[in-house]
CSV table of C-alpha atoms in Angstrom, one decimal:
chain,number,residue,atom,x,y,z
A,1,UNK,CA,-20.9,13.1,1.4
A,2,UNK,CA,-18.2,14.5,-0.7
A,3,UNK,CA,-17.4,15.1,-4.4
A,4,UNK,CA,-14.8,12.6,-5.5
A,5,UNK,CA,-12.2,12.5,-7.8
A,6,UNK,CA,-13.0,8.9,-8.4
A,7,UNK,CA,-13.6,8.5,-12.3
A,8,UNK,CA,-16.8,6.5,-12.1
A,9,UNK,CA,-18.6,8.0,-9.1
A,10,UNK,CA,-19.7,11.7,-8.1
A,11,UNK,CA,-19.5,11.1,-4.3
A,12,UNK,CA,-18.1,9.1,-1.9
A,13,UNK,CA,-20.2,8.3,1.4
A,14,UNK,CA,-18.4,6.8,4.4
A,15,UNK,CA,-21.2,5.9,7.0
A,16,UNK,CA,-18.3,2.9,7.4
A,17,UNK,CA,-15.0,3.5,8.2
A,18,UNK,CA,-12.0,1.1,8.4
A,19,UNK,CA,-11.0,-2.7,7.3
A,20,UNK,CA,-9.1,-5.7,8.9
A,21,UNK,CA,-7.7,-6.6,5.2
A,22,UNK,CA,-3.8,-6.0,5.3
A,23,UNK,CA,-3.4,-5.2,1.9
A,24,UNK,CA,0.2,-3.3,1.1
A,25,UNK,CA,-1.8,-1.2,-2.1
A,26,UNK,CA,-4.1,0.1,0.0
A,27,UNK,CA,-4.6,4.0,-0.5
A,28,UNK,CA,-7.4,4.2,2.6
A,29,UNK,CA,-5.3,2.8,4.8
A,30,UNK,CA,-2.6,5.3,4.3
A,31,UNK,CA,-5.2,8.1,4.7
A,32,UNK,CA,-6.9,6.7,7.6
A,33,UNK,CA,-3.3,6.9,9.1
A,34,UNK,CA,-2.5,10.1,8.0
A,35,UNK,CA,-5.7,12.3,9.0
A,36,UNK,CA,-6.7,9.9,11.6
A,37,UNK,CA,-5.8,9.5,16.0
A,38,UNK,CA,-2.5,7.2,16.3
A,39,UNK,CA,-4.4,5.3,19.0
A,40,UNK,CA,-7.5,3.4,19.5
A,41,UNK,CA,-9.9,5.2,22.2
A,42,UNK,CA,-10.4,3.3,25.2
A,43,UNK,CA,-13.3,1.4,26.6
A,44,UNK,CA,-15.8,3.9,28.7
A,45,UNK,CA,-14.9,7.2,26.0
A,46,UNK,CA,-18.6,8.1,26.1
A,47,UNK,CA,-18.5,9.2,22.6
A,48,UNK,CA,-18.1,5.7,21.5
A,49,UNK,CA,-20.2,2.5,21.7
A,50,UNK,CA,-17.7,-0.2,21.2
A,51,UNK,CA,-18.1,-3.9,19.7
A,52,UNK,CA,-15.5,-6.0,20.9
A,53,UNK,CA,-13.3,-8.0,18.1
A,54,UNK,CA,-9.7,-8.6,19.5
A,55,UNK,CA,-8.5,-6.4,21.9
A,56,UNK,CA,-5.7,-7.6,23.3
A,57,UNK,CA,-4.2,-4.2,24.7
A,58,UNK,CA,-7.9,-3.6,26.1
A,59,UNK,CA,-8.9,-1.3,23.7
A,60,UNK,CA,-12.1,-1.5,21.8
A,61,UNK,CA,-11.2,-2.1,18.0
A,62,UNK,CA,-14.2,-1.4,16.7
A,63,UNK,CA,-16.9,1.2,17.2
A,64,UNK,CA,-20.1,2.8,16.5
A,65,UNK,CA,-20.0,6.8,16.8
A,66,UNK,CA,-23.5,8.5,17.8
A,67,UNK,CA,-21.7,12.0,16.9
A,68,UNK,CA,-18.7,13.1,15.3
A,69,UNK,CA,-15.5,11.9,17.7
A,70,UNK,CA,-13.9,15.7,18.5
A,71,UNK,CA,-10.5,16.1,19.6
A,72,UNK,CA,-9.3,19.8,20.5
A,73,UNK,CA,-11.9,21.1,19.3
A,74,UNK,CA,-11.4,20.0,15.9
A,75,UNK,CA,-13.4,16.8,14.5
A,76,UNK,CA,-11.4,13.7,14.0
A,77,UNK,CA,-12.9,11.7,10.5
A,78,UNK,CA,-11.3,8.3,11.6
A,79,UNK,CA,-10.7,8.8,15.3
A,80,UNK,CA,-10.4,4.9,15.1
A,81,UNK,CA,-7.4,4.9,12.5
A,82,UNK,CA,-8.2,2.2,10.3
A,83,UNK,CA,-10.2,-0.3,13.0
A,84,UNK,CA,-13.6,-0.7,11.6
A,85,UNK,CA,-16.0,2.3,12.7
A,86,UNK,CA,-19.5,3.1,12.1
A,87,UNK,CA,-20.5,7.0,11.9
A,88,UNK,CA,-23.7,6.7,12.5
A,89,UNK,CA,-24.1,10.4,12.3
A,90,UNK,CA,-23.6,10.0,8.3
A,91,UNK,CA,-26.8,7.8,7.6
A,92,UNK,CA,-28.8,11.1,6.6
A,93,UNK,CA,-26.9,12.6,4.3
A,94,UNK,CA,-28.0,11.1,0.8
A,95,UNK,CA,-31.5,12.1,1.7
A,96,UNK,CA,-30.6,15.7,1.7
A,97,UNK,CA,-29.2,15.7,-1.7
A,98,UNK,CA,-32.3,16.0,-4.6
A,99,UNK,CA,-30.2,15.4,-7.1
A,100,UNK,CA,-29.7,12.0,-8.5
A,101,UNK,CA,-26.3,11.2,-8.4
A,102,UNK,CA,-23.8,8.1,-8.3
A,103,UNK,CA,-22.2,7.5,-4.8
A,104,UNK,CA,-19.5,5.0,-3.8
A,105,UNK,CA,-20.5,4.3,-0.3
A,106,UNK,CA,-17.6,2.9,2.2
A,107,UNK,CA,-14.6,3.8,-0.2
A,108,UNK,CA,-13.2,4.2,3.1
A,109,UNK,CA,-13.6,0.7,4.5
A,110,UNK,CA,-15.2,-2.6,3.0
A,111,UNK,CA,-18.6,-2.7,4.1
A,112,UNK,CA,-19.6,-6.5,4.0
A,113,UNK,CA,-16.0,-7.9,5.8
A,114,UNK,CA,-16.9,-10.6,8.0
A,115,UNK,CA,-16.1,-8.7,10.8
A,116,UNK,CA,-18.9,-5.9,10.2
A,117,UNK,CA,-21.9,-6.2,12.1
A,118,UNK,CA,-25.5,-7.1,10.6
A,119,UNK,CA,-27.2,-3.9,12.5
A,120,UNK,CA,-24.5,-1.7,10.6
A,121,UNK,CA,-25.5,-3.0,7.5
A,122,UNK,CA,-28.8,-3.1,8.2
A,123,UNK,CA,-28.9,0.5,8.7
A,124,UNK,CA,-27.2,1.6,6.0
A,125,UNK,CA,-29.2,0.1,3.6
A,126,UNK,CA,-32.3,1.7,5.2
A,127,UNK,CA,-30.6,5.1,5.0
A,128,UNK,CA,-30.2,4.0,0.9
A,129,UNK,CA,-34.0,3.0,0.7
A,130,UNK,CA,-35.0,6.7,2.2
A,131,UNK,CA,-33.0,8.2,-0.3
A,132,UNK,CA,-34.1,6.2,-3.7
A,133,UNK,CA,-33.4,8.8,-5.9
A,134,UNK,CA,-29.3,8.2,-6.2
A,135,UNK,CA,-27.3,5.2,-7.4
A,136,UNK,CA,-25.2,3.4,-4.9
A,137,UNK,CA,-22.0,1.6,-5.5
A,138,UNK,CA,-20.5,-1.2,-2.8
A,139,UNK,CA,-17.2,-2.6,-3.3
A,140,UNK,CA,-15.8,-5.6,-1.5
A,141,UNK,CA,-13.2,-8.0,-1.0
A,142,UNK,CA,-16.0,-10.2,0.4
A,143,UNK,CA,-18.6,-10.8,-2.0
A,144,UNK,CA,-20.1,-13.5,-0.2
A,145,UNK,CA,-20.7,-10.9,2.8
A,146,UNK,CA,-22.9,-9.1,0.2
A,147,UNK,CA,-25.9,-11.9,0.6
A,148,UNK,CA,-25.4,-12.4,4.3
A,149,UNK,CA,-26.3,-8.7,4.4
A,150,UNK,CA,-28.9,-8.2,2.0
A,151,UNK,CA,-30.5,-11.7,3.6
A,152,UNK,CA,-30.3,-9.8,6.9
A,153,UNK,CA,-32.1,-7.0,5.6
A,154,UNK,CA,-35.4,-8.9,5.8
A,155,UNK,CA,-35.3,-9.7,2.3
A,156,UNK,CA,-37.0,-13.1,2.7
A,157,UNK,CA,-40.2,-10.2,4.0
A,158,UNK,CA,-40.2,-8.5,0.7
A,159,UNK,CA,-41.6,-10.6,-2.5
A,160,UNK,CA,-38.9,-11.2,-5.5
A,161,UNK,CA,-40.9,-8.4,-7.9
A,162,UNK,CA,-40.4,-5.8,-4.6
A,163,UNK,CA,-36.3,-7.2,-3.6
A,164,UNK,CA,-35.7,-6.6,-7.7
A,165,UNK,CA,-37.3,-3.7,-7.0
A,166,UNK,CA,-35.6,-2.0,-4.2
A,167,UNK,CA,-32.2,-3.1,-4.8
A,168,UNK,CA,-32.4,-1.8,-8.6
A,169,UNK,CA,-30.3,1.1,-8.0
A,170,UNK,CA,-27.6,-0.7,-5.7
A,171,UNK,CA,-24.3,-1.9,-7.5
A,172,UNK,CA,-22.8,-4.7,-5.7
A,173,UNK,CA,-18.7,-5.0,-6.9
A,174,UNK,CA,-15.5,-7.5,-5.9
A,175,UNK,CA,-12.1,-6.1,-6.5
A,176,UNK,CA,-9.8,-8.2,-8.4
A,177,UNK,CA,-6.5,-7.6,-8.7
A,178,UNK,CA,-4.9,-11.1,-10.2
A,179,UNK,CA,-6.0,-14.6,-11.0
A,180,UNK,CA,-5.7,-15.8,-7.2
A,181,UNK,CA,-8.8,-13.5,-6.9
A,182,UNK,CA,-11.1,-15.1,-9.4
A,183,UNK,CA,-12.7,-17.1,-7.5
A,184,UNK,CA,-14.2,-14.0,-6.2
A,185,UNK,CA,-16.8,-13.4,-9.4
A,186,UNK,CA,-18.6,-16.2,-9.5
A,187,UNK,CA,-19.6,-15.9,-5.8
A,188,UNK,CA,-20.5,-12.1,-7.1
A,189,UNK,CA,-22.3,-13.6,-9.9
A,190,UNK,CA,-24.2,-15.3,-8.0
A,191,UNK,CA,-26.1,-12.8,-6.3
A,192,UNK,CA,-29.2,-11.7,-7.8
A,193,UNK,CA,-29.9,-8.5,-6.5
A,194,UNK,CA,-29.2,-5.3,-8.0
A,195,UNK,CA,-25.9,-5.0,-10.1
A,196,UNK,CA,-22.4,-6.5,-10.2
A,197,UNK,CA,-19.3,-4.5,-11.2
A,198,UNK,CA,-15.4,-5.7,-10.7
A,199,UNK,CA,-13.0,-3.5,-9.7
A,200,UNK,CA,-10.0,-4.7,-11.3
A,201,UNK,CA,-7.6,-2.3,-9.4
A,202,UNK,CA,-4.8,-2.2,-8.9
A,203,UNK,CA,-4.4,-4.5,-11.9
A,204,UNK,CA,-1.5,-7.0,-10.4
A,205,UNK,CA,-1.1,-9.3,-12.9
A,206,UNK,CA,-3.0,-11.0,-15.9
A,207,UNK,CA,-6.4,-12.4,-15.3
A,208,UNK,CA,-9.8,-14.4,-16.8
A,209,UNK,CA,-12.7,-13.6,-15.9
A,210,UNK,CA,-14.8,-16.1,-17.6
A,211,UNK,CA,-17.7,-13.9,-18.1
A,212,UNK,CA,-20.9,-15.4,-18.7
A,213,UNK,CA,-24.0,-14.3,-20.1
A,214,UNK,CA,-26.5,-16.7,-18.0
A,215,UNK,CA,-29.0,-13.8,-16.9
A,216,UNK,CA,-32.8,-13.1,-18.3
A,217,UNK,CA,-32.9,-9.9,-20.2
A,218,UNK,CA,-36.6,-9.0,-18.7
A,219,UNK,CA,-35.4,-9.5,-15.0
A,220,UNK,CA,-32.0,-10.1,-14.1
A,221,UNK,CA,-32.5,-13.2,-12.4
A,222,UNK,CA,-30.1,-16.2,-13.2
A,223,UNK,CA,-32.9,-18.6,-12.9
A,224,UNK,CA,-32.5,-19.8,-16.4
A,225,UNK,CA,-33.5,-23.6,-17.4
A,226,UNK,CA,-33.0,-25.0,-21.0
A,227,UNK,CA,-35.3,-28.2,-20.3
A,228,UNK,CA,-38.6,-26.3,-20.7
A,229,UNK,CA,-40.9,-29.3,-20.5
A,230,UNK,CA,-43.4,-27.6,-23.0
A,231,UNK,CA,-40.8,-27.6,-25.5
A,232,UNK,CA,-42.3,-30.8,-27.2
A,233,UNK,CA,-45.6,-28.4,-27.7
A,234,UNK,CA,-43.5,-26.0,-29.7
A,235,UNK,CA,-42.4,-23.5,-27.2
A,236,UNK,CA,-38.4,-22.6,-27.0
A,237,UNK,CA,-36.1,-24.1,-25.1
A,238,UNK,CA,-35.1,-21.3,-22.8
A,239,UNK,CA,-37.4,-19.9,-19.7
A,240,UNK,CA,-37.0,-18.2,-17.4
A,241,UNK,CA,-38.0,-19.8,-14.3
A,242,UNK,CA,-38.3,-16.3,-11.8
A,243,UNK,CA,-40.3,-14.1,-14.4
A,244,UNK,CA,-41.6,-16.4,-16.6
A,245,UNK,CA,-41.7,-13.6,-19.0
A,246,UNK,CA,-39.0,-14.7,-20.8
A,247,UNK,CA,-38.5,-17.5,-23.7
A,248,UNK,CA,-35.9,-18.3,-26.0
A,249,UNK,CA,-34.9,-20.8,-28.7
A,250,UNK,CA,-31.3,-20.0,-28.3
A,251,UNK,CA,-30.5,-17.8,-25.6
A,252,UNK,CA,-28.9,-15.2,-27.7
A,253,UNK,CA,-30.3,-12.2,-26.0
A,254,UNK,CA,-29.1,-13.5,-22.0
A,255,UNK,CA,-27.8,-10.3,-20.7
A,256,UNK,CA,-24.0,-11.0,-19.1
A,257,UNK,CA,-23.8,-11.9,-15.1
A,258,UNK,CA,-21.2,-9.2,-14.7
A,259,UNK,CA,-22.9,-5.9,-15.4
A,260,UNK,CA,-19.1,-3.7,-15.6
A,261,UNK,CA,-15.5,-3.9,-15.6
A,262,UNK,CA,-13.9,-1.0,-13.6
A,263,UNK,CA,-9.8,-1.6,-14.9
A,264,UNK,CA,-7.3,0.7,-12.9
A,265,UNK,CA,-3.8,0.6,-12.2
A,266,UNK,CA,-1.7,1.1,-8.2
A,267,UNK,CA,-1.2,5.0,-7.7
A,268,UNK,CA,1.0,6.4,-5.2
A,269,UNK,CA,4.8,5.3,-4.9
A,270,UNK,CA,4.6,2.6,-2.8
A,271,UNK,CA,8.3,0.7,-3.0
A,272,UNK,CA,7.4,-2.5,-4.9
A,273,UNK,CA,4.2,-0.7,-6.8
A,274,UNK,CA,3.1,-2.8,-9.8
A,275,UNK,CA,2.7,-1.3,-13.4
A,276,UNK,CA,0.3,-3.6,-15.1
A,277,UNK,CA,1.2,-4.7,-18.8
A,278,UNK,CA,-0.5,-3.3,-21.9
A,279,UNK,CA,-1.3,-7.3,-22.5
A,280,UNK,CA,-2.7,-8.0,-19.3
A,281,UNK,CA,-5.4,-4.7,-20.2
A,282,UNK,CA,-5.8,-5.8,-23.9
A,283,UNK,CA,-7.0,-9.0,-23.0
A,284,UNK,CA,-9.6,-8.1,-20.1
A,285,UNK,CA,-10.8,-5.6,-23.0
A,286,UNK,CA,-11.3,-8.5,-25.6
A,287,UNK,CA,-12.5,-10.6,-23.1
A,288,UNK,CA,-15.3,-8.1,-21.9
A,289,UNK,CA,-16.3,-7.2,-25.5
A,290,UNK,CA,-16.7,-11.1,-26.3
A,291,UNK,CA,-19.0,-11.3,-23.5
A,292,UNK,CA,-21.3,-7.5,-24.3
A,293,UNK,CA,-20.0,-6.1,-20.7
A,294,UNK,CA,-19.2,-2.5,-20.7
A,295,UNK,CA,-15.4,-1.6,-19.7
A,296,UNK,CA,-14.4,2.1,-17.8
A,297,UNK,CA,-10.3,2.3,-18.2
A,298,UNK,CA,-9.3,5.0,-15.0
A,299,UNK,CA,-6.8,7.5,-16.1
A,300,UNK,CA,-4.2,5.5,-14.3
A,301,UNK,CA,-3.7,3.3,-17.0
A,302,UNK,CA,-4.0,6.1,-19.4
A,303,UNK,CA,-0.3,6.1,-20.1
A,304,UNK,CA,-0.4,2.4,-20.8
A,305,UNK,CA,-2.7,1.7,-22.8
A,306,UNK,CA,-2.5,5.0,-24.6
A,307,UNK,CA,-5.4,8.1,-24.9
A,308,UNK,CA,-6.7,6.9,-28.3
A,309,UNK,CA,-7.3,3.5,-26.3
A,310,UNK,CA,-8.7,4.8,-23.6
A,311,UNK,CA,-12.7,3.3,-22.5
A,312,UNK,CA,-15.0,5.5,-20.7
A,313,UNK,CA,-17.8,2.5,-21.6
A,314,UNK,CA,-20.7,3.3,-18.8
A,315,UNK,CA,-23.4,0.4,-18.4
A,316,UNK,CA,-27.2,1.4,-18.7
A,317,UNK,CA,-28.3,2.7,-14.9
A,318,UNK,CA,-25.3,4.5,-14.7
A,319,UNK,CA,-24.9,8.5,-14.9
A,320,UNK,CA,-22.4,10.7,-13.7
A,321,UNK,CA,-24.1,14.4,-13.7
A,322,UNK,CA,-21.4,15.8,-12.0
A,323,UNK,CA,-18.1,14.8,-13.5
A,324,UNK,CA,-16.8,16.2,-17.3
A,325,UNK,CA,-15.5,12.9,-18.5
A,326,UNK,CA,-16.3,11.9,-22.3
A,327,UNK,CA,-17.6,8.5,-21.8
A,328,UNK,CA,-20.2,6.3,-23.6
A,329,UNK,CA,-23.2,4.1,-22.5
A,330,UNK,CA,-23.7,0.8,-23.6
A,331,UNK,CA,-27.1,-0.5,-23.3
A,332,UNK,CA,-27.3,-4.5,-23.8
């Protein structure tokens, strides 16, 4: 793991490596590229184990790595440029850390992209369930990769008290970047595990959310019904229909589907980069406040929206011991 300049996360992990997204923002991609081989190792390279996707020069374009791929000597961090790669060698390093800290796992790569195996998955999640003590943060352009994976992690073995449970300190996120991507949150909202976050970043253009606030307070699930058929005994019209802890005569208190709002503009100097509009911030602001959700501004949009504007807003589950950012928690 390493200590990250990312705003919202102490450490990045990268026990996943590489994406099939083309997308022209992309800062990983032009790292990969940078620091990584200009080729893709060929079938038989002992070092690799390789699962074939589309190889149509014969190459293997996709790769599990037992050890750390060594070239000259030297180790090479994404000997498979930007081709998805598992470094299996990573798995144990949140267990060797004590200290609980928030870790963005795969900001090198998106972790649930249809193209990533269930067995990779699989095994990092196991690596996150021997090392409870941290707070692990996924972002996808594929939200609906995120239940495939946590299905395939023998979630239907586990009751829902023990699933709520172990995927309590796992924040699932979508990255958003203009209206075309909408469509994204509600599959994201649907999943009822853990935590959802967006990513909106890099901000491309104006966007609705449509937040809603449709989950129970006591558990998180979305299994809310207004027809209670007690209610003509006198009980409220709200239950919650996973915990059955929960009742309600207006719903007042149901905690928003979307748990944080991460807003960030494009870095770098990429030749048709996009600098969002103060509007296009203001009105994901107001939107989130409407709704209770807790908004982190990065300091890319610092000089847009202003420092006396700036939102450090973390939600409650969240800490970040190692970073000196002024920020505030918002418990719902």
């Amino acid at each position: 793991m390493n200590k990250t300049d990312i705003e919202w996360a102490d450490y990045t992990w990268n026990p996943v490596t590489g994406c099939l997204h083309e997308c022209p923002y992309c800062y990983a991609r032009r790292i990969a590229y940078r620091f990584g081989l200009d080729f893709a190792p060929k079938i038989g390279d002992p070092n690799f184990h390789g699962y074939k996707y589309d190889s149509p020069e014969g190459l293997d374009t996709m790769a599990a790595l037992d050890k750390p791929y060594r070239k000259g000597g030297k180790i090479q961090p994404f000997p498979m440029a930007f081709y998805p790669t598992f470094h299996r060698y990573k798995l144990g390093e949140p267990a060797k850390k004590a200290d609980h800290v928030t870790i963005f796992v795969s900001s090198m790569g998106d972790l649930f992209g249809d193209w990533v195996p269930g067995e990779w998955t699989n095994e990092v999640f196991d690596a996150c369930e021997k090392a409870p003590q941290h707070r692990y943060l996924f972002l996808t352009k594929n939200p609906e990769g995120i239940e495939k994976a946590i299905d395939s992690y023998a979630v239907e073995d586990r009751g829902s008290e023990e699933c709520y449970e172990f995927f309590g300190n796992m924040w699932f996120g979508t990255t958003i970047t203009s209206q075309s991507d909408a469509g994204r949150i509600d599959q994201l909202a649907e999943i009822e595990e853990g935590h959802r976050f967006l990513s909106i970043e890099p901000l491309l253009g104006p966007v609705t959310l449509n937040l809603k606030r449709d989950r129970c307070p006591i558990c998180g699930s979305n299994g809310i019904f207004q027809d209670n058929p007690a209610t003509a005994m006198g009980l409220p019209p709200f239950y919650c229909d996973c915990c059955a802890d929960w009742e309600s005569e207006t719903g007042e208190d149901l905690r928003p589907s979307i748990d944080w709002v991460i807003i960030g503009a494009e870095s770098g100097n990429r030749k048709d980069k996009v600098v969002p509009r103060c509007e296009w911030i203001e009105s994901i602001v107001v939107e989130c406040r409407a709704a209770g959700v807790p908004v982190f501004m990065k300091d890319s949009v610092a000089d847009i929206v202003g420092p006396d504007n700036m939102l450090r807003q973390l939600p409650e589950g969240i800490e970040l011991p190692t970073k000196e950012v002024k920020y505030e928690h918002i418990h719902k």
